[in-house]
Coordinates of C-alpha atoms and ligand atoms in Angstrom, one line a residue:
M378 CA 40.3 -19.3 4.0
L379 CA 37.3 -19.1 6.3
S380 CA 35.0 -20.1 3.6
Y381 CA 37.3 -23.1 3.0
L382 CA 37.0 -24.1 6.6
Y383 CA 33.2 -23.8 6.4
A384 CA 33.2 -25.8 3.2
L385 CA 35.0 -28.6 5.0
L386 CA 32.6 -28.4 8.0
F387 CA 29.6 -28.5 5.6
Y388 CA 31.1 -31.4 3.7
T389 CA 31.7 -33.5 6.8
V390 CA 28.3 -32.7 8.4
V391 CA 26.0 -33.2 5.4
T392 CA 28.2 -35.7 3.6
F393 CA 27.5 -35.3 0.0
G394 CA 28.0 -38.1 -2.4
Q395 CA 29.3 -36.0 -5.1
N396 CA 31.3 -33.1 -3.8
I397 CA 30.8 -29.9 -5.5
W398 CA 32.3 -28.0 -2.6
D399 CA 35.9 -28.6 -3.1
D400 CA 36.8 -25.4 -4.7
D401 CA 34.4 -23.0 -3.2
F402 CA 30.7 -22.2 -2.8
Q403 CA 29.7 -20.5 -5.9
L404 CA 26.2 -19.5 -6.3
S405 CA 24.5 -19.9 -9.7
W406 CA 21.0 -20.3 -11.0
P407 CA 19.9 -22.9 -13.6
Q408 CA 19.3 -21.8 -17.2
K409 CA 15.7 -22.6 -17.0
Y410 CA 13.3 -22.1 -14.0
T411 CA 10.1 -20.9 -12.7
V412 CA 9.7 -19.1 -9.5
K413 CA 7.2 -17.1 -7.4
A414 CA 8.2 -14.1 -5.4
T415 CA 7.0 -11.6 -2.8
R416 CA 8.7 -8.3 -2.7
I417 CA 8.5 -6.1 0.3
S418 CA 10.0 -2.6 0.2
L419 CA 10.6 -1.6 3.8
T420 CA 11.3 2.0 2.7
S421 CA 7.9 2.5 1.2
G422 CA 5.8 -0.2 2.8
I423 CA 4.8 -1.6 -0.6
V424 CA 4.3 -5.4 -1.2
E425 CA 4.2 -7.0 -4.6
N426 CA 3.7 -10.6 -5.7
Y427 CA 4.7 -12.1 -9.1
K428 CA 5.5 -15.4 -10.9
A429 CA 8.1 -15.9 -13.5
W430 CA 9.2 -18.4 -16.1
K431 CA 12.7 -18.2 -17.7
T432 CA 14.7 -20.0 -20.4
N433 CA 17.8 -18.9 -22.2
E434 CA 15.7 -16.9 -24.7
L435 CA 12.4 -16.5 -23.2
L436 CA 10.9 -14.7 -20.0
R437 CA 7.4 -14.5 -18.8
V438 CA 6.5 -12.5 -15.6
D439 CA 2.8 -12.6 -14.3
Y440 CA 1.3 -10.1 -12.0
N441 CA -2.0 -10.1 -10.2
N442 CA -2.5 -13.9 -10.6
G443 CA -1.9 -13.6 -14.4
A444 CA -4.2 -10.8 -15.1
V445 CA -1.1 -8.8 -16.3
K446 CA 1.6 -10.7 -18.3
S447 CA 4.9 -9.6 -19.8
I448 CA 6.5 -12.1 -22.3
V449 CA 9.9 -11.1 -23.7
N450 CA 11.7 -13.0 -26.6
F451 CA 15.3 -12.0 -26.2
R452 CA 16.4 -13.5 -29.5
Q453 CA 13.7 -11.7 -31.5
R454 CA 14.0 -8.8 -29.3
I455 CA 10.3 -8.5 -28.9
K456 CA 8.3 -7.8 -25.9
Y457 CA 4.5 -8.5 -25.4
E458 CA 2.5 -6.9 -22.8
I459 CA -0.9 -8.5 -22.0
H460 CA -3.4 -7.0 -19.8
P461 CA -7.2 -6.6 -19.4
E462 CA -8.8 -3.4 -20.4
F463 CA -12.2 -2.2 -19.0
T464 CA -14.2 -1.1 -22.1
K465 CA -17.0 1.5 -22.3
N466 CA -19.7 -1.2 -22.2
A467 CA -18.3 -2.4 -19.0
S468 CA -16.7 -5.7 -20.1
N469 CA -13.1 -6.7 -19.6
V470 CA -11.1 -7.5 -22.8
V471 CA -7.7 -8.8 -23.0
K472 CA -5.3 -6.5 -24.8
C473 CA -1.9 -7.3 -26.2
Q474 CA 0.8 -4.8 -27.1
A475 CA 3.8 -6.0 -29.1
M476 CA 6.9 -3.9 -28.9
K477 CA 10.4 -4.2 -30.6
L478 CA 13.0 -3.5 -27.9
D479 CA 15.3 -0.7 -28.6
Q480 CA 19.0 -0.4 -28.1
Q481 CA 18.6 0.4 -24.5
F482 CA 17.3 -3.0 -23.8
R483 CA 20.4 -4.8 -24.9
R484 CA 21.9 -3.8 -21.7
L485 CA 19.4 -6.0 -19.9
S486 CA 20.7 -9.4 -19.3
I487 CA 18.3 -12.4 -19.4
G488 CA 19.2 -13.1 -15.8
T489 CA 17.0 -10.5 -14.4
V490 CA 14.5 -12.3 -12.5
L491 CA 16.9 -13.5 -10.0
P492 CA 19.9 -11.4 -9.1
D493 CA 23.1 -11.8 -11.1
T494 CA 25.2 -14.1 -9.0
E495 CA 28.6 -13.6 -10.3
D496 CA 29.9 -11.2 -7.5
F497 CA 28.3 -13.0 -4.7
E498 CA 30.6 -14.6 -1.9
F499 CA 29.8 -17.2 0.5
V500 CA 29.2 -15.9 4.0
D501 CA 27.8 -18.5 6.3
F502 CA 25.2 -21.2 7.0
D503 CA 22.2 -19.1 8.1
P504 CA 18.8 -20.6 8.2
V505 CA 15.8 -18.5 6.9
N506 CA 12.2 -19.4 6.4
D507 CA 12.8 -22.7 8.3
K508 CA 15.1 -23.8 5.6
D509 CA 18.8 -24.9 5.6
T510 CA 20.0 -21.9 3.7
I511 CA 23.4 -20.5 3.0
Q512 CA 24.0 -16.9 2.9
F513 CA 25.9 -15.1 0.1
Y514 CA 26.7 -11.4 -0.1
C515 CA 27.8 -8.8 -2.6
Q516 CA 28.8 -5.2 -2.0
S517 CA 29.0 -2.7 -4.9
S518 CA 29.0 0.9 -5.6
E519 CA 26.9 2.8 -8.1
N520 CA 25.9 6.5 -8.5
G521 CA 27.0 7.4 -5.1
N522 CA 25.3 4.5 -3.5
D523 CA 26.7 1.7 -1.5
I524 CA 24.8 -1.2 -2.6
R525 CA 24.6 -4.4 -0.2
Q526 CA 22.8 -7.4 -1.5
T527 CA 22.4 -10.8 0.3
V528 CA 21.0 -14.0 -1.1
W529 CA 19.9 -16.9 0.9
A530 CA 19.8 -20.2 -1.0
E531 CA 19.3 -23.8 -0.4
F532 CA 21.4 -26.5 -2.2
E533 CA 19.5 -29.4 -3.6
N534 CA 21.9 -32.2 -3.3
E535 CA 20.4 -34.6 -5.9
T536 CA 20.2 -32.1 -8.7
E537 CA 23.2 -30.1 -7.5
E538 CA 21.2 -27.0 -8.0
W539 CA 20.7 -23.8 -5.9
I540 CA 17.2 -22.9 -4.8
P541 CA 16.7 -19.2 -4.1
V542 CA 14.9 -18.5 -0.8
R543 CA 15.4 -14.8 0.0
Y544 CA 17.0 -11.8 -1.4
Q545 CA 17.6 -8.6 0.4
V546 CA 19.1 -5.3 -1.0
K547 CA 20.1 -2.3 1.1
E548 CA 21.3 0.9 -0.6
Y549 CA 23.2 3.4 1.5
N550 CA 24.1 6.9 0.4
E551 CA 27.9 7.0 0.4
G552 CA 29.4 9.4 2.8
L553 CA 26.3 10.0 4.9
G554 CA 25.4 6.3 5.2
F555 CA 21.8 6.9 5.0
L556 CA 19.6 3.9 4.1
S557 CA 17.7 5.0 1.0
K558 CA 16.4 1.7 -0.2
H559 CA 15.7 -1.6 1.7
E560 CA 13.9 -4.5 -0.1
I561 CA 13.3 -8.1 0.8
W562 CA 12.3 -10.7 -1.8
D563 CA 10.9 -14.2 -0.6
F564 CA 11.0 -16.9 -3.2
F565 CA 8.9 -20.0 -3.4
G566 CA 7.7 -22.6 -5.8
F567 CA 11.0 -22.8 -7.5
E568 CA 11.1 -25.5 -10.3
T569 CA 13.5 -26.2 -13.1
D570 CA 11.0 -28.1 -15.3
F571 CA 8.0 -26.7 -16.8
D572 CA 6.0 -26.7 -20.2
D573 CA 7.2 -24.1 -22.7
A574 CA 3.7 -23.7 -23.7
V575 CA 3.6 -20.9 -20.9
F576 CA 5.3 -18.7 -23.5
K577 CA 2.7 -19.0 -26.3
I578 CA 1.1 -15.8 -27.2
D579 CA -1.5 -17.2 -29.7
D580 CA -4.4 -16.8 -27.4
Y581 CA -3.9 -13.2 -26.6
G582 CA -4.4 -11.5 -30.1
C583 CA -1.0 -10.0 -30.0
G584 CA -1.1 -9.6 -34.0
N585 CA 2.0 -8.5 -36.1
E586 CA 2.2 -4.8 -35.5
Y587 CA 4.9 -3.7 -33.3
T588 CA 5.3 -0.3 -31.6
E589 CA 8.8 0.9 -30.8
H590 CA 9.8 0.1 -27.2
T591 CA 11.7 3.2 -26.2
M592 CA 13.1 4.8 -23.1
D593 CA 9.8 6.9 -22.5
S594 CA 7.3 4.2 -23.3
E595 CA 5.2 3.6 -20.3
S596 CA 4.8 0.1 -19.0
V597 CA 3.6 -1.5 -15.9
T598 CA 6.0 -4.4 -16.2
Q599 CA 9.3 -2.8 -17.0
H600 CA 9.9 -1.7 -13.6
L601 CA 9.5 -5.0 -11.9
L602 CA 12.7 -6.7 -12.9
F603 CA 15.9 -6.5 -11.1
V604 CA 18.2 -4.4 -13.5
D605 CA 16.3 -1.8 -15.3
P606 CA 18.4 1.1 -16.7
E607 CA 15.5 2.1 -18.8
N608 CA 13.3 2.9 -15.9
D609 CA 15.5 5.5 -14.3
K610 CA 15.3 8.5 -16.6
H611 CA 11.5 8.2 -16.7
V612 CA 11.3 8.2 -12.8
D613 CA 13.5 11.4 -12.7
H614 CA 11.1 13.1 -15.1
V615 CA 7.9 12.3 -13.0
F616 CA 9.7 12.9 -9.7
N617 CA 10.8 16.3 -10.8
A618 CA 7.1 17.2 -11.7
F619 CA 6.0 15.9 -8.3
K620 CA 8.6 17.9 -6.5
N621 CA 7.4 21.1 -8.2
K622 CA 3.8 20.4 -7.7
Y623 CA 4.0 19.6 -4.0
D624 CA 6.8 22.1 -3.4
R625 CA 9.5 19.8 -2.1
N626 CA 13.0 20.9 -1.2
Y627 CA 15.0 18.1 0.2
E628 CA 17.8 19.5 2.3
H629 CA 20.4 16.7 1.6
N630 CA 21.3 14.4 -1.2
Y631 CA 20.7 11.5 1.0
E632 CA 17.1 12.5 1.6
H633 CA 16.6 13.1 -2.0
A634 CA 17.8 9.6 -2.8
T635 CA 15.5 8.1 -0.3
R636 CA 12.5 10.1 -1.4
R637 CA 13.2 9.2 -5.0
S638 CA 13.3 5.6 -4.1
I639 CA 10.1 5.7 -2.2
F640 CA 8.4 7.7 -4.9
Q641 CA 9.5 5.1 -7.4
D642 CA 7.9 2.3 -5.5
K643 CA 4.7 4.2 -5.2
M644 CA 4.6 4.9 -8.9
R645 CA 5.0 1.3 -9.5
L646 CA 2.1 0.4 -7.2
I647 CA 0.0 3.0 -8.8
R648 CA 0.6 1.9 -12.3
S649 CA 0.3 -1.8 -11.6
T650 CA -3.0 -1.2 -9.7
N651 CA -4.4 1.0 -12.4
R652 CA -3.6 -1.5 -15.1
K653 CA -5.7 -4.2 -13.2
N654 CA -9.0 -2.4 -13.9
L655 CA -10.1 -2.9 -10.3
G656 CA -12.8 -0.4 -10.7
Y657 CA -10.9 2.3 -8.9
T658 CA -7.6 4.2 -9.5
L659 CA -4.7 5.5 -7.6
A660 CA -2.6 8.5 -8.3
V661 CA 0.6 10.4 -7.3
N662 CA -0.5 12.7 -4.5
Q663 CA 1.0 14.5 -1.5
F664 CA 1.9 11.1 0.1
A665 CA 3.9 9.8 -2.8
D666 CA 7.3 10.4 -1.0
R667 CA 6.3 9.4 2.5
T668 CA 7.6 6.6 4.6
P669 CA 5.2 4.2 6.4
K670 CA 6.3 6.0 9.7
E671 CA 5.6 9.3 8.4
M672 CA 2.2 8.3 7.2
E673 CA 1.2 7.5 10.8
R674 CA 1.2 11.3 11.4
Y675 CA -1.6 11.8 8.8
Q676 CA -3.7 9.2 10.7
G677 CA -3.6 9.0 14.6
L678 CA -6.3 6.5 15.6
W679 CA -5.4 4.6 18.7
R680 CA -7.2 1.3 19.6
R681 CA -10.1 1.8 21.9
P682 CA -9.4 0.5 25.6
E683 CA -11.1 -2.7 26.5
G684 CA -14.6 -2.0 27.7
K685 CA -15.0 1.6 26.4
T686 CA -18.3 1.5 24.6
G687 CA -21.1 3.8 23.7
N688 CA -23.4 4.9 26.5
I689 CA -26.6 4.8 24.4
A690 CA -27.7 1.4 23.1
F691 CA -28.4 0.9 19.4
P692 CA -32.3 1.1 19.3
Y693 CA -32.9 -1.4 16.4
N694 CA -33.2 -5.2 16.4
D695 CA -32.5 -7.4 13.5
S696 CA -36.1 -7.7 12.3
H697 CA -36.6 -4.0 12.6
I698 CA -33.5 -3.4 10.5
K699 CA -34.7 -5.8 7.8
D700 CA -38.0 -3.9 7.7
I701 CA -36.4 -0.7 7.4
E702 CA -33.8 -1.9 4.8
T703 CA -36.6 -2.9 2.4
V704 CA -37.8 0.8 2.2
L705 CA -34.3 2.4 2.1
P706 CA -33.3 4.0 -1.1
D707 CA -30.5 2.6 -3.3
E708 CA -28.5 5.8 -2.9
Y709 CA -28.3 8.1 0.0
D710 CA -26.0 11.2 0.4
L711 CA -26.1 13.4 3.5
R712 CA -24.1 16.2 1.7
L713 CA -27.1 16.9 -0.3
L714 CA -29.1 17.6 2.9
G715 CA -26.6 20.0 4.2
Y716 CA -25.4 17.8 7.1
V717 CA -21.7 17.8 6.2
S718 CA -19.3 20.6 6.6
W719 CA -16.4 21.3 4.1
I720 CA -13.4 19.1 3.8
K721 CA -10.6 19.9 6.3
N722 CA -6.9 18.9 6.5
Q723 CA -5.4 17.6 9.5
E724 CA -1.9 17.8 7.8
D725 CA 0.7 16.1 9.7
C726 CA -0.8 16.1 13.1
A727 CA -2.2 12.7 14.0
S728 CA -5.6 14.2 15.0
C729 CA -7.9 12.0 12.8
W730 CA -9.6 11.0 15.9
T731 CA -11.2 14.4 16.3
Y732 CA -12.4 14.6 12.5
G733 CA -14.6 11.7 12.4
T734 CA -16.3 12.3 15.9
I735 CA -16.7 16.0 15.2
A736 CA -18.3 15.3 11.7
A737 CA -20.9 13.2 13.7
V738 CA -21.6 16.1 16.0
E739 CA -21.8 18.8 13.3
G740 CA -24.3 16.5 11.4
A741 CA -26.5 16.0 14.4
I742 CA -26.6 19.7 15.1
A743 CA -27.4 20.4 11.3
R744 CA -30.3 17.9 11.6
H745 CA -31.8 20.0 14.4
N746 CA -31.2 23.2 12.5
G747 CA -32.8 22.2 9.4
G748 CA -29.5 21.7 7.5
K749 CA -27.6 24.7 8.8
I750 CA -23.9 23.5 9.1
L751 CA -21.4 24.9 11.7
S752 CA -17.8 24.1 11.8
L753 CA -16.8 23.0 15.3
S754 CA -13.2 23.0 16.6
N755 CA -10.9 20.2 16.2
Q756 CA -8.2 22.2 17.9
A757 CA -10.3 22.1 21.1
L758 CA -10.2 18.4 21.3
I759 CA -6.5 18.4 20.4
D760 CA -5.8 20.7 23.2
C761 CA -8.1 19.6 25.9
A762 CA -8.9 15.8 25.8
W763 CA -5.6 14.7 27.3
P764 CA -7.2 13.6 30.6
Y765 CA -9.6 11.4 28.7
G766 CA -7.0 9.2 27.1
A767 CA -6.1 11.2 24.1
A768 CA -2.7 12.8 23.3
G769 CA -3.2 15.8 20.9
C770 CA -1.2 15.5 17.8
K771 CA 0.1 12.2 18.8
G772 CA -3.1 10.3 18.5
G773 CA -6.3 9.4 20.2
T774 CA -9.5 7.3 20.3
D775 CA -13.1 8.2 19.4
T776 CA -14.3 7.4 22.9
A777 CA -12.0 9.9 24.4
A778 CA -13.3 12.5 22.0
Y779 CA -17.0 11.7 22.7
K780 CA -16.4 11.5 26.6
W781 CA -14.8 14.9 26.6
M782 CA -17.6 16.4 24.5
M783 CA -20.2 15.1 27.0
D784 CA -18.3 16.8 29.7
Y785 CA -17.0 20.0 28.2
G786 CA -19.1 20.6 25.0
L787 CA -17.5 21.6 21.6
P788 CA -16.8 25.3 20.8
T789 CA -17.2 26.5 17.2
E790 CA -14.0 26.8 15.2
E791 CA -14.7 30.5 14.8
E792 CA -14.6 31.2 18.5
Y793 CA -11.9 28.7 19.6
G794 CA -9.5 29.7 16.9
S795 CA -8.4 28.1 13.7
Y796 CA -6.6 24.8 13.4
L797 CA -3.0 25.0 14.3
N798 CA -1.6 21.5 13.1
K799 CA 0.2 21.5 16.6
D800 CA -0.7 20.9 20.2
G801 CA -1.9 24.1 22.0
F802 CA -3.1 25.3 25.5
C803 CA -6.6 24.4 26.2
H804 CA -8.7 27.5 26.6
I805 CA -12.3 25.8 26.5
K806 CA -13.3 27.6 29.9
N807 CA -13.2 31.0 28.1
M808 CA -15.8 29.9 25.3
T809 CA -19.3 31.5 25.2
V810 CA -21.0 28.8 23.1
R811 CA -20.4 25.0 23.5
F812 CA -22.2 22.1 22.0
F813 CA -22.8 19.2 24.4
I814 CA -23.7 15.6 23.4
K815 CA -25.7 13.3 25.6
G816 CA -23.7 10.4 24.3
F817 CA -22.7 8.1 21.6
T818 CA -23.9 4.8 20.1
D819 CA -21.9 2.0 18.9
V820 CA -23.6 0.4 15.6
P821 CA -23.5 -3.4 15.7
P822 CA -20.3 -4.3 13.9
H823 CA -20.2 -6.2 10.4
N824 CA -23.8 -5.2 9.7
V825 CA -24.1 -3.3 6.5
G826 CA -28.0 -3.2 6.9
A827 CA -27.6 -1.8 10.4
L828 CA -25.1 0.8 9.3
K829 CA -27.3 2.0 6.4
V830 CA -30.2 2.4 8.9
A831 CA -28.0 4.3 11.3
L832 CA -26.7 6.6 8.5
V833 CA -30.1 7.4 7.2
N834 CA -31.7 8.2 10.7
H835 CA -28.6 9.5 12.6
G836 CA -25.7 10.1 10.3
P837 CA -23.1 11.3 9.6
L838 CA -21.2 8.6 11.6
S839 CA -17.7 8.3 12.7
V840 CA -16.0 5.1 11.3
S841 CA -12.6 3.7 11.9
V842 CA -10.7 2.2 8.9
H843 CA -7.3 0.5 8.0
V844 CA -5.4 2.7 5.8
T845 CA -3.0 0.8 3.6
E846 CA -0.5 2.1 1.1
A847 CA -2.9 1.9 -1.8
F848 CA -5.6 3.6 0.4
S849 CA -3.4 6.7 0.8
L850 CA -2.9 7.0 -2.9
Y851 CA -6.7 6.6 -3.7
S852 CA -7.9 8.8 -6.6
S853 CA -11.2 7.7 -7.9
G854 CA -13.7 4.7 -8.3
V855 CA -14.9 2.4 -5.8
F856 CA -12.0 1.2 -3.5
Y857 CA -11.3 -2.2 -2.5
D858 CA -8.0 -3.6 -1.1
A859 CA -7.5 -7.1 -0.3
N860 CA -4.6 -5.9 1.8
C861 CA -6.7 -4.2 4.2
N862 CA -7.2 -5.8 7.6
E863 CA -10.6 -5.0 9.3
T864 CA -9.1 -5.2 12.7
M865 CA -6.0 -3.0 12.2
L866 CA -7.9 0.2 12.4
N867 CA -5.6 3.2 12.2
H868 CA -7.6 6.0 11.0
E869 CA -10.9 7.8 11.6
M870 CA -13.2 9.2 8.9
A871 CA -16.8 10.3 8.6
L872 CA -19.4 8.1 6.8
V873 CA -21.8 10.5 4.8
G874 CA -23.7 8.3 2.4
Y875 CA -23.8 5.1 0.2
G876 CA -24.6 4.2 -3.4
T877 CA -24.2 1.5 -6.0
R878 CA -22.0 1.3 -9.2
N879 CA -21.9 -1.8 -11.5
G880 CA -23.6 -3.9 -8.9
D881 CA -21.1 -3.0 -6.1
T882 CA -22.5 -1.1 -3.2
F883 CA -20.2 1.5 -1.7
W884 CA -20.0 3.7 1.2
I885 CA -19.2 7.5 0.8
L886 CA -16.3 8.4 3.3
K887 CA -15.3 12.0 4.2
N888 CA -11.5 12.3 4.8
S889 CA -9.4 14.9 6.6
W890 CA -6.5 15.2 4.0
G891 CA -7.7 18.2 2.2
P892 CA -9.9 18.7 -0.9
T893 CA -7.2 17.6 -3.4
W894 CA -7.1 14.0 -2.0
G895 CA -9.4 11.4 -3.6
I896 CA -12.6 12.7 -5.1
D897 CA -12.6 16.3 -3.8
G898 CA -11.4 15.0 -0.5
Y899 CA -14.0 12.0 -0.4
M900 CA -13.7 8.3 -1.0
L901 CA -16.0 5.7 -2.3
I902 CA -15.3 2.3 -0.8
S903 CA -16.8 -1.1 -1.3
T904 CA -19.2 -2.5 1.2
R905 CA -17.9 -6.0 0.1
N906 CA -16.1 -8.1 2.9
N907 CA -16.1 -5.2 5.4
S908 CA -13.7 -3.5 3.2
C909 CA -10.9 -1.8 5.4
G910 CA -13.0 -2.1 8.5
V911 CA -15.7 0.5 7.8
T912 CA -18.4 -1.6 9.6
T913 CA -16.0 -2.7 12.5
E914 CA -16.5 0.3 14.8
P915 CA -19.0 2.9 13.7
T916 CA -20.6 5.4 16.0
Y917 CA -23.1 8.3 16.0
V918 CA -24.0 10.8 18.6
T919 CA -27.1 12.0 20.4
L920 CA -27.5 15.7 21.3
Ligands
NAG417 C1 -18.5 -4.9 -25.5 O1 -17.5 -4.5 -26.5 C2 -16.8 -5.5 -27.0 C3 -15.7 -4.9 -27.9 O2 -15.2 -3.8 -27.3 C4 -17.6 -6.6 -27.7 O3 -16.8 -7.7 -28.1 C5 -18.7 -7.0 -26.8 O4 -19.6 -7.9 -27.5 C6 -19.5 -5.9 -26.2 N1 -20.4 -6.4 -25.2 C7 -21.6 -6.0 -25.1 C8 -22.4 -6.7 -23.9 O5 -22.1 -5.1 -25.9
NAG418 C1 21.0 -35.6 0.1 O1 20.7 -36.8 -0.8 C2 20.5 -37.9 -0.2 C3 20.2 -38.9 -1.2 O2 21.1 -38.8 -2.3 C4 19.3 -37.8 0.8 O3 19.2 -39.0 1.6 C5 19.7 -36.7 1.8 O4 18.6 -36.5 2.8 C6 20.0 -35.4 1.1 N1 20.4 -34.5 2.1 C7 19.8 -33.3 2.1 C8 20.3 -32.3 3.2 O5 18.9 -32.8 1.4
NAG419 C1 -37.8 -5.5 17.3 O1 -38.1 -4.2 17.3 C2 -39.5 -3.8 17.0 C3 -39.7 -2.3 16.9 O2 -39.2 -1.7 18.0 C4 -40.5 -4.4 18.0 O3 -41.8 -4.3 17.6 C5 -40.2 -6.0 18.0 O4 -41.0 -6.5 19.0 C6 -38.7 -6.4 18.3 N1 -38.5 -7.7 18.1 C7 -37.8 -8.5 18.9 C8 -37.6 -9.8 18.6 O5 -37.2 -7.9 19.9
NAG420 C1 -9.6 33.5 29.7 O1 -10.3 34.5 30.2 C2 -9.7 35.1 31.3 C3 -10.5 36.2 31.8 O2 -11.3 36.8 30.9 C4 -8.4 35.6 30.9 O3 -7.7 36.3 32.0 C5 -7.5 34.6 30.3 O4 -6.3 35.0 29.7 C6 -8.3 33.7 29.3 N1 -7.6 32.6 29.0 C7 -7.1 32.2 27.7 C8 -6.4 30.9 27.6 O5 -7.5 32.8 26.8
NAG421 C1 -5.4 -8.9 10.8 O1 -4.6 -8.5 11.9 C2 -4.6 -9.3 13.1 C3 -3.7 -8.6 14.0 O2 -3.9 -7.2 14.2 C4 -4.2 -10.6 12.6 O3 -4.1 -11.5 13.8 C5 -5.0 -11.1 11.6 O4 -4.4 -12.4 11.0 C6 -5.1 -10.2 10.4 N1 -5.9 -10.7 9.4 C7 -5.6 -10.8 8.1 C8 -6.6 -11.3 7.2 O5 -4.5 -10.5 7.7
NAG422 C1 -13.5 -11.6 0.8 O1 -12.3 -12.0 1.4 C2 -11.9 -13.3 1.2 C3 -10.7 -13.6 1.9 O2 -9.7 -12.5 1.8 C4 -11.8 -13.6 -0.4 O3 -11.4 -14.9 -0.6 C5 -13.1 -13.4 -1.0 O4 -13.0 -13.5 -2.4 C6 -13.5 -12.0 -0.6 N1 -15.0 -11.7 -1.2 C7 -15.2 -10.7 -1.9 C8 -16.8 -10.7 -2.3 O5 -14.4 -10.0 -2.4

């Protein structure tokens, strides 16, 4: 009844020549279309882009600007997966895998690019993305989950076709009402006319040999469509292995459902990233079931207050740096000189701000001692630096850490006591040995040459970086993430070296996430484009 009134209102306001609204608003998609989409998972923080083309019989989905393609012929029940592969001789070749779809795939409908509209009902006029969109809603229930889907679409009055603008899905655990999944898809570039040549596979060397496409066959693309019964069993299998390895016992079913959904998103990110041959890989690690909010506890860098800068000026000018650069080696690693202590683990105390700064002090002391490394106390900074603008396990700044060290001096970990992963009472006054610093120096930002010179002469340094979802799942290779923002610094690490690989220069960063993260606790990150902000705010200390 209400919808009828709205329909009438809409009819009067917009005044269509041909009136399709007489019965009701019924959402439906054309048989043939192409569309681009951005999918954001609010539960895992992961963002994905893709482009799709669909007809009655054919479907193509492109990821990573077409580097990875999936083409399905539903009538012949064949699926092609086309992706680049990085060969031993360091060149990218395009590989095509042709698969016969097994019985499972029958259940997949052709309409999987956009949600199946059958059960959606008109709700209201509700503009999104500056468009005159109409909202549709569908509520259903599956496997103990209450699934609430919303679609916003525009009506093209000339062609009488719906144009998708946004899709949202929320899954609540029934009974407890806990939100276990929340995704938003934004659609753009919707067209109903395109050249069928996009489905041609001639250029990809797909051949006539088919592998059987079964439940367990791994694929980057199979997870990215809407309805995917195939995917679920595989996820359960890998998720169980993860829970065993990382000793996870979720107390409630709703937590299990949420964690599983986050895990699935991260697995998808890992697979699609690794398939792109970007020169680095991601892997399931201790963060594979963590929400973006939880990830903050494994970081903890606050933005420096305005005007808080180093008290000792950077002693090199540009021409000086250029001169030194010409004699710098291609590779330099302070670990080999004994200036770097072992990999520590901040755990879920947001105390990263103590790790980069302490690594800088430990290194400076080792330089004085001919390479004898001492481990200094992170806990002392956590407990004591509050009056300097830090807040223990809630976070802090590098400037607060340095100013405190100038006034109080750092005790050794041995004397102060081991790391607690919690705030504690400050007992710095009782320490017999303390290491004071005279001050710290800001290296000029966005200057790779200056940072190399600083590293070789004064390193290790403390650097602030932007940790993204992919960053936290880093496993090997030279990392580079276009989603990093060089100003959104949220984590502090220690810069301990640099090197080159396949023409790409990289920094070597020491992290505080334990020795199982990354490459034995370290990360290689490209020097390109101030990747993740490494050159935005580097500092070193003077004893
Ligand atoms: C690298 O290997 C591919 C085949 O794997 C070959 O086609 C190509 O010519 C090789 N390139 C070089 C530079 O050897
Ligand atoms: C509907 O179509 C007419 C032409 O047929 C056009 O003038 C009008 O702007 C269109 N209205 C909307 C809301 O797109
Ligand atoms: C740069 O520094 C070098 C070495 O300290 C010095 O000789 C030179 O005069 C400086 N150049 C400028 C332009 O300040
Ligand atoms: C510090 O030392 C004093 C005297 O030796 C002692 O009474 C006090 O309990 C100590 N404080 C802490 C926090 O250990
Ligand atoms: C980086 O973040 C800042 C806000 O912190 C924003 O203004 C800027 O547009 C972002 N840059 C990119 C490239 O996303
Ligand atoms: C640097 O970033 C810009 C903007 O994100 C991008 O267009 C460019 O390709 C990047 N350059 C390199 C060398 O990656």
